Amino acid sequence: MPLSSGLVDVRRRRLNLDSEMERIGSGGNDTFDEWLKICWRKQECGSCLGTREVVCSWCPASGTCIPNPSHPALFAPFSNPDICPLWSERWELRTSALGC
């Protein structure tokens, strides 16, 4: 995949999460960046889902911890199909409701 295509995907994911955060009144871009800094540094499922500051979810195939503003978090793939870095793993999303 060309680099420009990957950048478009990241921008689209960011827009989807920003619109979801605005919908629930979480403050938009600044809040997303803050949540991303908190979630992204988590390197394992348990610490990701145990984050107290923000709601994070774990994408198992890519091994990434991502901010998840959806409520309930388990339903994020319905409102944001690009919730995980790999599109194919969105239905494997781990949330605090069901654990790792």
mmCIF file of C-alpha atoms in Angstrom:
data_model
loop_
_atom_site.group_PDB
_atom_site.id
_atom_site.type_symbol
_atom_site.label_atom_id
_atom_site.label_comp_id
_atom_site.label_asym_id
_atom_site.label_seq_id
_atom_site.Cartn_x
_atom_site.Cartn_y
_atom_site.Cartn_z
ATOM 1 C CA MET A 1 0.000 0.000 0.000
ATOM 2 C CA PRO A 2 1.435 3.446 -0.915
ATOM 3 C CA LEU A 3 2.272 5.760 1.966
ATOM 4 C CA SER A 4 -0.299 8.351 0.844
ATOM 5 C CA SER A 5 -3.036 5.708 1.061
ATOM 6 C CA GLY A 6 -2.017 4.905 4.636
ATOM 7 C CA LEU A 7 -2.140 8.586 5.576
ATOM 8 C CA VAL A 8 -5.646 8.873 4.172
ATOM 9 C CA ASP A 9 -6.712 5.921 6.331
ATOM 10 C CA VAL A 10 -5.244 7.518 9.468
ATOM 11 C CA ARG A 11 -6.974 10.821 8.707
ATOM 12 C CA ARG A 12 -10.300 9.058 8.111
ATOM 13 C CA ARG A 13 -9.973 7.176 11.428
ATOM 14 C CA ARG A 14 -9.159 10.433 13.191
ATOM 15 C CA LEU A 15 -12.218 12.164 11.679
ATOM 16 C CA ASN A 16 -14.469 9.279 12.709
ATOM 17 C CA LEU A 17 -13.193 9.323 16.294
ATOM 18 C CA ASP A 18 -13.357 13.129 16.460
ATOM 19 C CA SER A 19 -16.982 13.111 15.326
ATOM 20 C CA GLU A 20 -17.806 10.388 17.867
ATOM 21 C CA MET A 21 -16.157 12.417 20.648
ATOM 22 C CA GLU A 22 -18.080 15.532 19.611
ATOM 23 C CA ARG A 23 -21.304 13.538 19.613
ATOM 24 C CA ILE A 24 -20.780 12.519 23.230
ATOM 25 C CA GLY A 25 -19.466 15.950 24.213
ATOM 26 C CA SER A 26 -15.854 15.033 24.876
ATOM 27 C CA GLY A 27 -14.188 18.080 23.361
ATOM 28 C CA GLY A 28 -12.995 17.147 19.864
ATOM 29 C CA ASN A 29 -9.412 17.193 18.549
ATOM 30 C CA ASP A 30 -7.558 18.262 21.699
ATOM 31 C CA THR A 31 -9.298 15.566 23.693
ATOM 32 C CA PHE A 32 -8.563 12.913 21.069
ATOM 33 C CA ASP A 33 -4.861 13.802 21.136
ATOM 34 C CA GLU A 34 -4.804 13.632 24.932
ATOM 35 C CA TRP A 35 -6.642 10.283 24.969
ATOM 36 C CA LEU A 36 -4.332 8.915 22.267
ATOM 37 C CA LYS A 37 -1.232 9.807 24.309
ATOM 38 C CA ILE A 38 -2.643 7.941 27.304
ATOM 39 C CA CYS A 39 -3.894 4.854 25.454
ATOM 40 C CA TRP A 40 -1.167 4.437 22.837
ATOM 41 C CA ARG A 41 1.617 3.957 25.398
ATOM 42 C CA LYS A 42 -0.068 0.827 26.825
ATOM 43 C CA GLN A 43 1.638 -2.268 25.472
ATOM 44 C CA GLU A 44 -0.596 -5.068 26.739
ATOM 45 C CA CYS A 45 -4.307 -5.759 26.909
ATOM 46 C CA GLY A 46 -4.614 -5.783 30.716
ATOM 47 C CA SER A 47 -2.986 -2.397 31.220
ATOM 48 C CA CYS A 48 -4.906 -0.954 28.274
ATOM 49 C CA LEU A 49 -8.309 -1.958 29.607
ATOM 50 C CA GLY A 50 -7.321 -0.979 33.146
ATOM 51 C CA THR A 51 -6.672 2.636 32.193
ATOM 52 C CA ARG A 52 -8.535 4.878 34.634
ATOM 53 C CA GLU A 53 -8.079 8.305 33.019
ATOM 54 C CA VAL A 54 -9.883 7.541 29.749
ATOM 55 C CA VAL A 55 -11.749 4.709 28.026
ATOM 56 C CA CYS A 56 -9.307 2.641 26.007
ATOM 57 C CA SER A 57 -9.875 -0.532 24.019
ATOM 58 C CA TRP A 58 -7.450 -3.185 22.795
ATOM 59 C CA CYS A 59 -7.058 -4.219 19.163
ATOM 60 C CA PRO A 60 -5.490 -7.694 19.445
ATOM 61 C CA ALA A 61 -4.147 -8.358 15.931
ATOM 62 C CA SER A 62 -2.172 -5.109 15.765
ATOM 63 C CA GLY A 63 -1.435 -5.089 19.508
ATOM 64 C CA THR A 64 -2.575 -1.506 19.947
ATOM 65 C CA CYS A 65 -4.421 0.314 22.676
ATOM 66 C CA ILE A 66 -6.750 2.940 21.215
ATOM 67 C CA PRO A 67 -9.054 5.612 22.639
ATOM 68 C CA ASN A 68 -12.670 4.534 22.445
ATOM 69 C CA PRO A 69 -15.269 7.287 22.987
ATOM 70 C CA SER A 70 -18.211 5.054 22.011
ATOM 71 C CA HIS A 71 -20.802 4.233 24.622
ATOM 72 C CA PRO A 72 -20.973 1.389 25.290
ATOM 73 C CA ALA A 73 -17.403 0.831 24.124
ATOM 74 C CA LEU A 74 -18.169 -2.695 22.969
ATOM 75 C CA PHE A 75 -20.345 -1.310 20.136
ATOM 76 C CA ALA A 76 -17.619 0.941 18.670
ATOM 77 C CA PRO A 77 -17.231 -1.110 15.444
ATOM 78 C CA PHE A 78 -20.853 -0.294 14.527
ATOM 79 C CA SER A 79 -20.398 3.484 14.684
ATOM 80 C CA ASN A 80 -16.722 3.566 13.666
ATOM 81 C CA PRO A 81 -15.576 0.719 11.386
ATOM 82 C CA ASP A 82 -12.023 2.145 11.481
ATOM 83 C CA ILE A 83 -11.711 1.944 15.269
ATOM 84 C CA CYS A 84 -8.676 -0.388 15.029
ATOM 85 C CA PRO A 85 -5.544 0.145 12.917
ATOM 86 C CA LEU A 86 -6.335 -3.033 10.969
ATOM 87 C CA TRP A 87 -9.831 -2.925 9.513
ATOM 88 C CA SER A 88 -10.217 -6.703 9.730
ATOM 89 C CA GLU A 89 -9.716 -6.772 13.518
ATOM 90 C CA ARG A 90 -12.537 -4.383 14.441
ATOM 91 C CA TRP A 91 -14.866 -7.217 15.467
ATOM 92 C CA GLU A 92 -12.160 -8.591 17.786
ATOM 93 C CA LEU A 93 -12.055 -5.335 19.790
ATOM 94 C CA ARG A 94 -11.450 -5.915 23.507
ATOM 95 C CA THR A 95 -13.188 -3.662 26.014
ATOM 96 C CA SER A 96 -13.405 -3.539 29.791
ATOM 97 C CA ALA A 97 -16.915 -5.039 29.618
ATOM 98 C CA LEU A 98 -15.643 -8.465 28.503
ATOM 99 C CA GLY A 99 -11.928 -8.166 29.222
ATOM 100 C CA CYS A 100 -8.949 -9.553 27.362
#
